[in-house]
CSV table of C-alpha atoms and ligand atoms in Angstrom, one decimal:
chain,number,residue,atom,x,y,z
A,54,UNK,CA,-14.3,141.0,92.8
A,55,UNK,CA,-16.9,141.9,95.4
A,56,UNK,CA,-20.6,141.6,94.6
A,57,UNK,CA,-21.1,145.4,94.2
A,58,UNK,CA,-18.3,145.7,91.7
A,59,UNK,CA,-19.5,142.6,89.9
A,60,UNK,CA,-23.1,143.9,89.5
A,61,UNK,CA,-22.0,147.4,88.4
A,62,UNK,CA,-19.6,145.9,85.8
A,63,UNK,CA,-22.4,143.8,84.5
A,64,UNK,CA,-24.9,146.6,84.5
A,65,UNK,CA,-22.5,148.9,82.6
A,66,UNK,CA,-22.2,146.2,79.9
A,67,UNK,CA,-26.0,145.8,79.7
A,68,UNK,CA,-26.4,149.6,79.2
A,69,UNK,CA,-23.9,149.5,76.3
A,70,UNK,CA,-25.5,146.4,74.7
A,71,UNK,CA,-29.1,147.7,75.0
A,72,UNK,CA,-28.6,151.4,74.3
A,73,UNK,CA,-31.7,153.6,74.0
A,74,UNK,CA,-33.9,151.4,76.2
A,75,UNK,CA,-34.4,153.4,79.4
A,76,UNK,CA,-37.4,151.5,80.7
A,77,UNK,CA,-35.6,148.2,80.3
A,78,UNK,CA,-32.5,149.7,82.2
A,79,UNK,CA,-34.8,150.9,85.0
A,80,UNK,CA,-36.4,147.5,85.4
A,81,UNK,CA,-33.1,145.6,85.4
A,82,UNK,CA,-31.4,148.1,87.7
A,83,UNK,CA,-34.1,147.7,90.4
A,84,UNK,CA,-33.8,143.9,90.3
A,85,UNK,CA,-30.0,143.9,90.3
A,86,UNK,CA,-30.0,146.2,93.3
A,87,UNK,CA,-32.2,143.7,95.2
A,88,UNK,CA,-30.0,140.7,94.1
A,89,UNK,CA,-26.8,142.0,95.7
A,90,UNK,CA,-27.8,140.6,99.1
A,91,UNK,CA,-28.7,137.3,97.5
A,92,UNK,CA,-25.4,137.0,95.8
A,93,UNK,CA,-23.5,137.9,99.0
A,94,UNK,CA,-25.4,135.2,100.9
A,95,UNK,CA,-25.5,132.5,98.2
A,96,UNK,CA,-22.7,133.2,95.7
A,97,UNK,CA,-23.6,130.1,93.7
A,98,UNK,CA,-26.4,132.3,92.1
A,99,UNK,CA,-23.6,134.1,90.2
A,100,UNK,CA,-22.3,130.8,88.7
A,101,UNK,CA,-22.5,130.1,85.0
A,102,UNK,CA,-23.3,133.7,84.2
A,103,UNK,CA,-26.8,133.2,85.5
A,104,UNK,CA,-27.6,136.9,86.0
A,105,UNK,CA,-26.4,137.8,82.5
A,106,UNK,CA,-28.4,135.0,81.0
A,107,UNK,CA,-31.5,136.1,83.0
A,108,UNK,CA,-31.2,139.6,81.6
A,109,UNK,CA,-30.8,138.4,78.0
A,110,UNK,CA,-34.1,137.4,76.3
A,111,UNK,CA,-34.2,133.9,74.9
A,112,UNK,CA,-35.6,135.3,71.7
A,113,UNK,CA,-36.8,138.7,70.3
A,114,UNK,CA,-39.1,139.0,67.4
A,115,UNK,CA,-39.7,142.2,65.5
A,116,UNK,CA,-42.0,142.2,62.4
A,117,UNK,CA,-43.8,144.3,59.9
A,118,UNK,CA,-47.6,144.6,60.3
A,119,UNK,CA,-49.2,146.1,57.2
A,120,UNK,CA,-52.9,146.6,57.2
A,121,UNK,CA,-55.5,148.6,55.2
A,122,UNK,CA,-57.7,151.2,56.8
A,123,UNK,CA,-61.3,152.1,56.0
A,124,UNK,CA,-60.2,154.7,53.4
A,125,UNK,CA,-58.3,152.0,51.5
A,126,UNK,CA,-54.9,153.3,52.6
A,127,UNK,CA,-52.1,150.9,53.7
A,128,UNK,CA,-50.6,151.5,57.1
A,129,UNK,CA,-47.5,149.9,58.4
A,130,UNK,CA,-46.9,149.2,62.1
A,131,UNK,CA,-44.2,147.3,63.9
A,132,UNK,CA,-45.0,144.1,65.9
A,133,UNK,CA,-42.9,142.7,68.8
A,134,UNK,CA,-42.8,139.6,70.8
A,135,UNK,CA,-40.0,139.1,73.4
A,136,UNK,CA,-39.8,135.6,74.6
A,137,UNK,CA,-37.7,136.3,77.7
A,138,UNK,CA,-37.5,133.2,79.8
A,139,UNK,CA,-39.1,129.7,79.7
A,140,UNK,CA,-37.3,128.0,82.6
A,141,UNK,CA,-40.6,127.6,84.6
A,142,UNK,CA,-43.0,127.0,81.7
A,143,UNK,CA,-44.2,128.4,78.3
A,144,UNK,CA,-43.6,132.1,77.8
A,145,UNK,CA,-46.6,134.0,79.2
A,146,UNK,CA,-47.4,137.7,79.1
A,147,UNK,CA,-49.7,140.2,77.4
A,148,UNK,CA,-49.8,142.1,74.2
A,149,UNK,CA,-49.8,145.9,74.3
A,150,UNK,CA,-51.2,148.1,71.5
A,151,UNK,CA,-50.2,151.7,72.1
A,152,UNK,CA,-48.3,154.3,70.0
A,153,UNK,CA,-45.5,154.5,72.7
A,154,UNK,CA,-44.6,150.8,72.3
A,155,UNK,CA,-41.0,150.1,71.2
A,156,UNK,CA,-38.5,147.3,71.9
A,157,UNK,CA,-37.2,148.7,75.2
A,158,UNK,CA,-40.8,148.9,76.6
A,159,UNK,CA,-41.6,145.4,75.6
A,160,UNK,CA,-38.3,144.2,77.1
A,161,UNK,CA,-38.9,145.9,80.4
A,162,UNK,CA,-42.4,144.4,80.5
A,163,UNK,CA,-41.1,140.9,79.6
A,164,UNK,CA,-38.3,141.1,82.1
A,165,UNK,CA,-40.7,142.0,84.9
A,166,UNK,CA,-43.0,139.3,83.8
A,167,UNK,CA,-40.4,136.6,84.6
A,168,UNK,CA,-40.4,137.4,88.3
A,169,UNK,CA,-44.2,138.1,88.5
A,170,UNK,CA,-45.0,134.8,86.9
A,171,UNK,CA,-42.6,133.0,89.2
A,172,UNK,CA,-44.3,134.6,92.2
A,173,UNK,CA,-47.7,133.2,91.2
A,174,UNK,CA,-46.3,129.7,91.9
A,175,UNK,CA,-47.8,128.5,88.6
A,176,UNK,CA,-45.8,126.9,85.8
A,177,UNK,CA,-45.4,129.9,83.4
A,178,UNK,CA,-42.3,131.6,81.9
A,179,UNK,CA,-42.1,135.3,81.0
A,180,UNK,CA,-42.7,137.1,77.7
A,181,UNK,CA,-44.4,140.2,76.4
A,182,UNK,CA,-45.3,141.6,73.0
A,183,UNK,CA,-47.3,144.3,71.2
A,184,UNK,CA,-47.3,147.0,68.6
A,185,UNK,CA,-47.1,150.7,68.1
A,186,UNK,CA,-50.6,150.5,66.6
A,187,UNK,CA,-53.1,152.9,68.3
A,188,UNK,CA,-56.6,151.4,68.5
A,189,UNK,CA,-58.0,154.7,69.7
A,190,UNK,CA,-60.4,156.2,67.1
A,191,UNK,CA,-60.2,153.2,64.8
A,192,UNK,CA,-63.3,151.3,63.7
A,193,UNK,CA,-63.9,147.7,64.7
A,194,UNK,CA,-63.2,146.7,61.1
A,195,UNK,CA,-59.8,148.5,61.2
A,196,UNK,CA,-58.9,146.9,64.5
A,197,UNK,CA,-59.9,143.5,63.1
A,198,UNK,CA,-57.7,143.9,60.0
A,199,UNK,CA,-54.8,145.0,62.1
A,200,UNK,CA,-55.2,142.1,64.5
A,201,UNK,CA,-55.4,139.6,61.6
A,202,UNK,CA,-52.2,141.0,60.0
A,203,UNK,CA,-50.4,140.9,63.4
A,204,UNK,CA,-51.4,137.3,64.1
A,205,UNK,CA,-50.5,136.3,60.5
A,206,UNK,CA,-46.8,136.6,61.6
A,207,UNK,CA,-47.2,135.9,65.3
A,208,UNK,CA,-49.0,132.6,64.9
A,209,UNK,CA,-45.9,130.6,64.0
A,210,UNK,CA,-44.2,131.6,67.2
A,211,UNK,CA,-46.9,130.8,69.8
A,212,UNK,CA,-48.7,127.8,71.0
A,213,UNK,CA,-50.1,126.1,74.1
A,214,UNK,CA,-46.7,124.7,75.2
A,215,UNK,CA,-44.6,127.5,73.6
A,216,UNK,CA,-45.9,130.9,74.2
A,217,UNK,CA,-49.3,132.1,75.4
A,218,UNK,CA,-50.1,135.8,74.9
A,219,UNK,CA,-52.9,137.7,76.6
A,220,UNK,CA,-54.1,141.4,76.8
A,221,UNK,CA,-52.6,144.5,78.2
A,222,UNK,CA,-53.0,148.2,77.4
A,223,UNK,CA,-55.1,148.5,74.2
A,224,UNK,CA,-55.8,144.8,74.0
A,225,UNK,CA,-59.0,143.7,75.6
A,226,UNK,CA,-61.8,141.1,74.8
A,227,UNK,CA,-62.4,142.6,71.3
A,228,UNK,CA,-58.8,142.3,70.2
A,229,UNK,CA,-58.3,138.9,71.7
A,230,UNK,CA,-61.3,137.7,69.7
A,231,UNK,CA,-59.9,138.9,66.4
A,232,UNK,CA,-56.5,137.5,67.2
A,233,UNK,CA,-57.8,134.1,68.2
A,234,UNK,CA,-60.0,134.0,65.1
A,235,UNK,CA,-57.0,134.5,62.8
A,236,UNK,CA,-54.9,132.0,64.8
A,237,UNK,CA,-57.6,129.4,64.5
A,238,UNK,CA,-57.9,129.9,60.8
A,239,UNK,CA,-54.1,129.7,60.2
A,240,UNK,CA,-53.4,126.8,62.5
A,241,UNK,CA,-56.5,125.0,61.3
A,242,UNK,CA,-57.4,123.9,64.8
A,243,UNK,CA,-59.3,125.3,67.8
A,244,UNK,CA,-56.3,125.4,70.2
A,245,UNK,CA,-57.9,127.3,73.1
A,246,UNK,CA,-54.8,127.2,75.2
A,247,UNK,CA,-52.9,129.5,72.8
A,248,UNK,CA,-54.3,132.8,74.1
A,249,UNK,CA,-55.9,133.8,77.4
A,250,UNK,CA,-58.5,136.5,78.1
A,251,UNK,CA,-60.9,134.7,75.6
A,252,UNK,CA,-64.7,135.1,75.6
A,253,UNK,CA,-66.6,132.8,78.0
A,254,UNK,CA,-68.3,130.8,75.2
A,255,UNK,CA,-65.0,129.9,73.5
A,256,UNK,CA,-62.6,128.9,76.2
A,257,UNK,CA,-62.4,132.0,78.4
A,258,UNK,CA,-62.4,131.9,82.2
A,259,UNK,CA,-64.7,133.7,84.6
A,260,UNK,CA,-62.9,136.3,86.7
A,261,UNK,CA,-60.2,136.9,84.1
A,262,UNK,CA,-61.7,140.3,83.3
A,263,UNK,CA,-61.7,141.3,87.0
A,264,UNK,CA,-58.6,139.5,88.0
A,265,UNK,CA,-55.8,142.1,87.9
A,266,UNK,CA,-57.9,144.7,89.7
A,267,UNK,CA,-59.4,142.3,92.2
A,268,UNK,CA,-56.1,140.7,92.9
A,269,UNK,CA,-54.5,144.1,93.5
A,270,UNK,CA,-57.0,144.9,96.1
A,271,UNK,CA,-56.7,141.4,97.8
A,272,UNK,CA,-53.0,141.8,98.1
A,273,UNK,CA,-53.3,145.4,99.3
A,274,UNK,CA,-55.8,144.3,101.9
A,275,UNK,CA,-53.3,141.7,103.2
A,276,UNK,CA,-50.7,144.4,103.4
A,277,UNK,CA,-53.0,146.7,105.3
A,278,UNK,CA,-54.1,143.9,107.6
A,279,UNK,CA,-50.5,143.4,108.8
A,280,UNK,CA,-50.8,147.0,110.2
A,281,UNK,CA,-54.3,146.5,111.6
A,282,UNK,CA,-55.9,148.5,108.8
A,283,UNK,CA,-58.3,147.6,106.0
A,284,UNK,CA,-60.1,149.1,103.0
A,285,UNK,CA,-63.2,149.6,105.1
A,286,UNK,CA,-63.6,153.3,105.5
A,287,UNK,CA,-60.5,154.1,103.5
A,288,UNK,CA,-60.3,156.8,100.8
A,289,UNK,CA,-58.6,155.5,97.6
A,290,UNK,CA,-57.1,157.0,94.5
A,291,UNK,CA,-57.1,154.8,91.4
A,292,UNK,CA,-55.3,156.2,88.4
A,293,UNK,CA,-56.4,155.1,84.9
A,294,UNK,CA,-59.9,153.9,83.9
A,295,UNK,CA,-59.1,150.8,81.9
A,296,UNK,CA,-59.4,147.1,82.8
A,297,UNK,CA,-57.1,147.1,85.9
A,298,UNK,CA,-58.4,150.4,87.3
A,299,UNK,CA,-62.1,149.6,86.9
A,300,UNK,CA,-62.0,146.3,88.8
A,301,UNK,CA,-59.6,147.7,91.4
A,302,UNK,CA,-62.1,150.4,92.1
A,303,UNK,CA,-65.0,147.9,92.1
A,304,UNK,CA,-63.4,145.6,94.6
A,305,UNK,CA,-62.1,148.4,96.9
A,306,UNK,CA,-65.6,149.8,97.1
A,307,UNK,CA,-67.1,146.3,97.8
A,308,UNK,CA,-64.7,146.1,100.7
A,309,UNK,CA,-66.0,149.4,102.1
A,310,UNK,CA,-63.6,152.0,100.6
A,311,UNK,CA,-64.5,155.2,98.8
A,312,UNK,CA,-62.8,155.7,95.5
A,313,UNK,CA,-62.2,159.4,95.4
A,314,UNK,CA,-60.5,159.8,92.0
A,315,UNK,CA,-59.9,158.1,88.7
A,316,UNK,CA,-58.3,159.2,85.5
A,317,UNK,CA,-57.3,158.7,81.9
A,318,UNK,CA,-54.4,160.2,79.9
A,319,UNK,CA,-56.3,163.5,79.5
A,320,UNK,CA,-57.3,164.3,83.1
A,321,UNK,CA,-58.9,163.0,86.2
A,322,UNK,CA,-62.3,163.1,88.0
A,323,UNK,CA,-62.6,163.6,91.7
A,324,UNK,CA,-65.5,161.8,93.3
A,325,UNK,CA,-65.5,162.6,97.1
A,326,UNK,CA,-68.6,160.5,97.7
A,327,UNK,CA,-67.3,157.5,95.8
A,328,UNK,CA,-67.2,156.6,92.1
A,329,UNK,CA,-70.1,155.0,90.3
A,330,UNK,CA,-68.2,152.0,88.9
A,331,UNK,CA,-71.0,150.8,86.7
A,332,UNK,CA,-71.1,154.2,85.0
A,333,UNK,CA,-67.3,154.1,84.4
A,334,UNK,CA,-67.8,150.6,82.8
A,335,UNK,CA,-70.5,152.0,80.6
A,336,UNK,CA,-68.4,154.9,79.4
A,337,UNK,CA,-65.1,153.1,79.0
A,338,UNK,CA,-65.9,149.5,78.2
A,339,UNK,CA,-69.1,149.9,76.2
A,340,UNK,CA,-68.8,153.3,74.8
A,341,UNK,CA,-65.0,153.4,74.5
A,342,UNK,CA,-65.3,157.0,75.7
A,343,UNK,CA,-63.3,159.4,77.9
A,344,UNK,CA,-63.4,159.7,81.7
A,345,UNK,CA,-64.5,163.4,81.3
A,346,UNK,CA,-67.9,162.1,80.2
A,347,UNK,CA,-68.5,160.9,83.8
A,348,UNK,CA,-69.3,164.3,85.2
A,349,UNK,CA,-72.1,164.8,82.7
A,350,UNK,CA,-74.0,161.9,84.2
A,351,UNK,CA,-73.0,161.7,87.9
A,352,UNK,CA,-71.6,163.7,90.8
A,353,UNK,CA,-68.0,164.6,90.4
A,354,UNK,CA,-65.5,167.2,89.1
A,355,UNK,CA,-63.3,166.8,86.0
A,356,UNK,CA,-59.8,168.2,86.1
A,357,UNK,CA,-58.5,168.5,82.5
A,358,UNK,CA,-54.8,167.8,82.4
A,359,UNK,CA,-54.8,167.6,86.2
A,360,UNK,CA,-52.5,165.7,88.5
A,361,UNK,CA,-54.5,162.9,90.2
A,362,UNK,CA,-51.9,162.5,93.0
A,363,UNK,CA,-53.0,165.8,94.5
A,364,UNK,CA,-56.2,164.3,95.9
A,365,UNK,CA,-56.3,163.6,99.6
A,366,UNK,CA,-56.5,159.8,100.4
A,367,UNK,CA,-55.3,156.9,102.5
A,368,UNK,CA,-54.4,154.5,99.7
A,369,UNK,CA,-53.1,155.1,96.2
A,370,UNK,CA,-53.4,152.5,93.4
A,371,UNK,CA,-51.6,153.5,90.2
A,372,UNK,CA,-53.3,151.5,87.5
A,373,UNK,CA,-52.5,153.4,84.2
A,374,UNK,CA,-48.9,153.1,82.9
A,375,UNK,CA,-45.2,153.1,83.6
A,376,UNK,CA,-43.6,156.1,85.3
A,377,UNK,CA,-46.9,157.9,85.9
A,378,UNK,CA,-46.0,158.6,89.6
A,379,UNK,CA,-42.7,160.5,90.2
A,380,UNK,CA,-40.8,161.7,93.2
A,381,UNK,CA,-42.7,164.9,93.6
A,382,UNK,CA,-46.0,163.0,93.3
A,383,UNK,CA,-44.8,160.7,96.0
A,384,UNK,CA,-44.1,163.6,98.3
A,385,UNK,CA,-47.5,165.1,97.6
A,386,UNK,CA,-49.2,161.8,98.4
A,387,UNK,CA,-47.3,161.5,101.7
A,388,UNK,CA,-48.2,165.1,102.7
A,389,UNK,CA,-51.9,164.3,101.9
A,390,UNK,CA,-51.9,161.4,104.3
A,391,UNK,CA,-51.5,158.4,101.9
A,392,UNK,CA,-50.1,155.4,103.9
A,393,UNK,CA,-50.3,152.6,101.3
A,394,UNK,CA,-49.3,152.4,97.7
A,395,UNK,CA,-49.8,149.3,95.6
A,396,UNK,CA,-49.1,149.1,91.8
A,397,UNK,CA,-51.8,147.8,89.5
A,398,UNK,CA,-49.8,149.0,86.5
A,399,UNK,CA,-46.3,147.8,85.6
A,400,UNK,CA,-43.6,150.0,87.0
A,401,UNK,CA,-45.9,153.1,87.4
A,402,UNK,CA,-43.6,154.5,90.2
A,403,UNK,CA,-40.3,156.0,89.2
A,404,UNK,CA,-37.2,154.9,91.2
A,405,UNK,CA,-37.3,158.3,93.0
A,406,UNK,CA,-40.9,157.7,94.1
A,407,UNK,CA,-40.2,154.2,95.3
A,408,UNK,CA,-37.2,155.5,97.3
A,409,UNK,CA,-39.4,158.2,98.8
A,410,UNK,CA,-42.1,155.8,99.9
A,411,UNK,CA,-39.5,153.5,101.5
A,412,UNK,CA,-37.7,156.3,103.3
A,413,UNK,CA,-40.9,157.8,104.6
A,414,UNK,CA,-42.7,154.8,106.0
A,415,UNK,CA,-45.3,154.4,103.3
A,416,UNK,CA,-46.1,150.8,102.7
A,417,UNK,CA,-45.4,150.0,99.1
A,418,UNK,CA,-46.3,146.9,97.1
A,419,UNK,CA,-44.5,146.7,93.7
A,420,UNK,CA,-46.4,145.7,90.5
A,421,UNK,CA,-44.6,142.4,90.2
A,422,UNK,CA,-46.4,141.1,93.2
A,423,UNK,CA,-49.5,143.4,93.4
A,424,UNK,CA,-50.7,143.0,89.8
A,425,UNK,CA,-49.9,139.3,89.4
A,426,UNK,CA,-53.6,138.4,89.7
A,427,UNK,CA,-54.2,138.9,86.0
A,428,UNK,CA,-51.5,136.4,84.8
A,429,UNK,CA,-52.3,134.0,87.6
A,430,UNK,CA,-55.9,133.8,86.4
A,431,UNK,CA,-54.7,133.5,82.9
A,432,UNK,CA,-52.8,130.4,84.1
A,433,UNK,CA,-56.1,129.2,85.7
A,434,UNK,CA,-57.7,129.7,82.3
A,435,UNK,CA,-54.9,127.5,80.7
A,436,UNK,CA,-55.7,124.8,83.3
A,437,UNK,CA,-59.4,124.9,82.5
A,438,UNK,CA,-58.6,124.7,78.7
A,439,UNK,CA,-56.2,121.7,79.3
A,440,UNK,CA,-58.9,119.8,81.2
A,441,UNK,CA,-61.8,121.1,79.0
A,442,UNK,CA,-63.4,122.4,82.2
A,443,UNK,CA,-65.0,125.7,83.3
A,444,UNK,CA,-65.0,126.7,86.9
A,445,UNK,CA,-67.6,128.9,88.7
A,446,UNK,CA,-67.0,132.5,89.4
A,447,UNK,CA,-66.8,131.8,93.2
A,448,UNK,CA,-64.3,129.0,92.9
A,449,UNK,CA,-62.0,130.9,90.5
A,450,UNK,CA,-62.2,134.1,92.6
A,451,UNK,CA,-61.3,132.0,95.7
A,452,UNK,CA,-58.3,130.6,93.9
A,453,UNK,CA,-57.3,134.1,92.9
A,454,UNK,CA,-57.7,135.3,96.4
A,455,UNK,CA,-55.6,132.5,97.8
A,456,UNK,CA,-52.8,133.1,95.2
A,457,UNK,CA,-52.6,136.8,96.1
A,458,UNK,CA,-52.5,136.0,99.8
A,459,UNK,CA,-49.7,133.5,99.2
A,460,UNK,CA,-47.8,136.0,97.1
A,461,UNK,CA,-48.0,138.6,99.9
A,462,UNK,CA,-46.9,136.0,102.5
A,463,UNK,CA,-44.0,134.8,100.4
A,464,UNK,CA,-42.8,138.4,99.6
A,465,UNK,CA,-43.1,139.4,103.3
A,466,UNK,CA,-41.3,136.3,104.5
A,467,UNK,CA,-38.5,136.6,102.0
A,468,UNK,CA,-38.0,140.3,102.9
A,469,UNK,CA,-37.6,139.3,106.6
A,470,UNK,CA,-35.3,136.4,105.7
A,471,UNK,CA,-32.9,138.9,104.2
A,472,UNK,CA,-33.3,141.4,107.0
A,473,UNK,CA,-35.3,143.8,104.9
A,474,UNK,CA,-38.6,143.6,106.8
A,475,UNK,CA,-41.3,145.6,105.1
A,476,UNK,CA,-39.3,146.0,101.9
A,477,UNK,CA,-41.6,144.3,99.5
A,478,UNK,CA,-39.6,145.4,96.5
A,479,UNK,CA,-36.6,143.3,97.7
A,480,UNK,CA,-39.0,140.6,98.9
A,481,UNK,CA,-40.7,140.3,95.5
A,482,UNK,CA,-37.5,140.5,93.4
A,483,UNK,CA,-35.7,137.9,95.5
A,484,UNK,CA,-38.5,135.4,95.9
A,485,UNK,CA,-39.3,135.7,92.1
A,486,UNK,CA,-35.6,135.4,91.2
A,487,UNK,CA,-34.7,132.3,93.4
A,488,UNK,CA,-37.3,130.1,91.8
A,489,UNK,CA,-36.4,130.9,88.3
A,490,UNK,CA,-32.6,130.8,89.1
A,491,UNK,CA,-32.9,127.4,90.7
A,492,UNK,CA,-34.7,126.1,87.6
A,493,UNK,CA,-32.1,127.7,85.2
A,494,UNK,CA,-29.2,126.2,87.2
A,495,UNK,CA,-30.8,122.8,87.1
A,496,UNK,CA,-31.4,123.0,83.4
A,497,UNK,CA,-27.8,123.8,82.4
A,498,UNK,CA,-26.3,126.5,80.3
A,499,UNK,CA,-28.9,127.3,77.6
B,227,LIG,P1,-56.3,149.6,79.4
B,227,LIG,O1,-55.9,149.8,78.0
B,227,LIG,O2,-57.5,148.9,79.7
B,227,LIG,O3,-56.3,151.0,80.3
B,227,LIG,C1,-55.2,151.8,80.4
B,227,LIG,C2,-55.5,153.0,81.2
B,227,LIG,O4,-54.3,153.7,81.4
B,227,LIG,C3,-56.4,153.9,80.4
B,227,LIG,O5,-57.2,154.6,81.4
B,227,LIG,C4,-55.5,154.9,79.7
B,227,LIG,O6,-56.0,156.2,79.4
B,227,LIG,C5,-54.4,155.0,80.8
B,227,LIG,N1,-53.1,155.3,80.1
B,227,LIG,C6,-52.5,154.5,79.2
B,227,LIG,N2,-51.3,155.1,78.8
B,227,LIG,C7,-51.3,156.2,79.5
B,227,LIG,C8,-50.3,157.3,79.5
B,227,LIG,N3,-49.2,157.3,78.7
B,227,LIG,N4,-50.5,158.3,80.4
B,227,LIG,C9,-51.6,158.3,81.2
B,227,LIG,N5,-52.6,157.4,81.2
B,227,LIG,C10,-52.4,156.3,80.4
B,227,LIG,O7,-55.0,148.8,80.1
B,227,LIG,P2,-54.9,147.9,81.4
B,227,LIG,O8,-55.9,148.4,82.4
B,227,LIG,O9,-55.0,146.5,80.9
B,227,LIG,O10,-53.4,148.1,81.9
B,227,LIG,C11,-53.1,149.2,82.7
B,227,LIG,C12,-51.7,148.9,83.4
B,227,LIG,O11,-51.8,147.6,84.1
B,227,LIG,C13,-50.5,148.7,82.4
B,227,LIG,O12,-49.3,149.1,83.0
B,227,LIG,C14,-50.5,147.2,82.2
B,227,LIG,O13,-49.2,146.7,81.8
B,227,LIG,C15,-50.8,146.7,83.6
B,227,LIG,N6,-51.3,145.3,83.8
B,227,LIG,C16,-52.4,144.9,83.1
B,227,LIG,C17,-52.9,143.6,83.3
B,227,LIG,C18,-54.1,143.2,82.7
B,227,LIG,O14,-54.5,142.0,83.1
B,227,LIG,N7,-54.8,143.9,81.9
B,227,LIG,C19,-52.1,142.7,84.1
B,227,LIG,C20,-51.0,143.2,84.8
B,227,LIG,C21,-50.6,144.5,84.6
B,227,LIG,P3,-56.3,156.5,77.9
B,227,LIG,O15,-57.5,155.8,77.6
B,227,LIG,O16,-56.4,158.0,77.9
B,227,LIG,O17,-55.1,156.1,77.1
């Protein structure tokens, strides 16, 4: 059977066995597509059902999370942890608290995480978890009780050498604090290496908060430099206004760009003269407010329910959530002059959008490579925990910068090696895959 037929047969089987999980299908389909050229060149990567094993999580946990709200009523949420692949190291990946969370979403994120973590060059496997709990509008006490209940089950499945969760949408410093507190109590030990994204005084790392956004900009700058361009003087759209978006905007402006728009799920602000990042931090991080509040305090226009991709710019950095940028948006961006798109979020561009970018000469960096700075710095936090050390901001930032630069070079080189120059999707998927695949082949059928 030729490679095309082999992959389609396998993909059809995966669809049947994982019905109702469209995001997982989308993530797998993109990777399998890139792998065709690898299997043609190196057929041994199909040995021992390697690809099938790679697409099947090592373990999937689903559990009940009961908790009591401030009115005394009992709420029941569902918790997930998908331990996808530990060939390169302990499972590593964030926890997402958002009402849209289901098994398919956690599986797509866990699957992507395998390749991303491999690309960082650090010894970490892939996993992801979360819950359909919505922290929005909940008091600190409610969030704490939810986190304690969630960790009461999760704690038996994680550990410094087993599985090391971190934050993601809806899980920031506050949630990691409550989760860590409950873990410490149940495990009866201060095992700082069990979670990353911790507070600085109890095992956290400098730069972890900034890492995903800064790393995204470092990698995008590398990509722009290969075309003799840079952020200096560029107009940039950053979707979202959470952790990734805020620090992407901050670093882009530090490098001389003007961030002309940011958003949340209700609408976007346009800021033609640049965004006041400190004010966004104040509104979102301190006040847990909405991006609409920005225009009450600074220059800008709020567009309720608006489409952020209609703003004119040179660079677009989608940093909110999956499938937020579709084929029509991609076309609109191109018509408005955007030449670079790099994904801060996981899979924010639909397959139609990615196809459009690639067919129309827009340089596109996929999330697996572009947003790997967060997990890379988490791995640096693990290194500091293991050696009971804490590094300076400058040193950690330098390490992050170096890692992002290496990722870009690796992805670029791999794309050329397979005659796909400039196709960073293929470059990231192939480079990420080969390292994990080699480890899996060496470790036998497990
Ligand atoms: P946050 O919770 O801090 O922020 C999420 C932002 O995205 C908010 O502005 C939120 O708006 C917006 N958003 C969320 N869901 C939707 C939706 N359905 N439609 C429109 N906007 C939405 O999350 P992060 O910044 O941590 O994560 C953002 C993305 O980056 C995710 O895809 C995540 O997986 C990815 N990522 C995060 C990493 C990290 O280190 N944090 C590492 C690598 C990737 P609102 O407040 O209105 O919901």
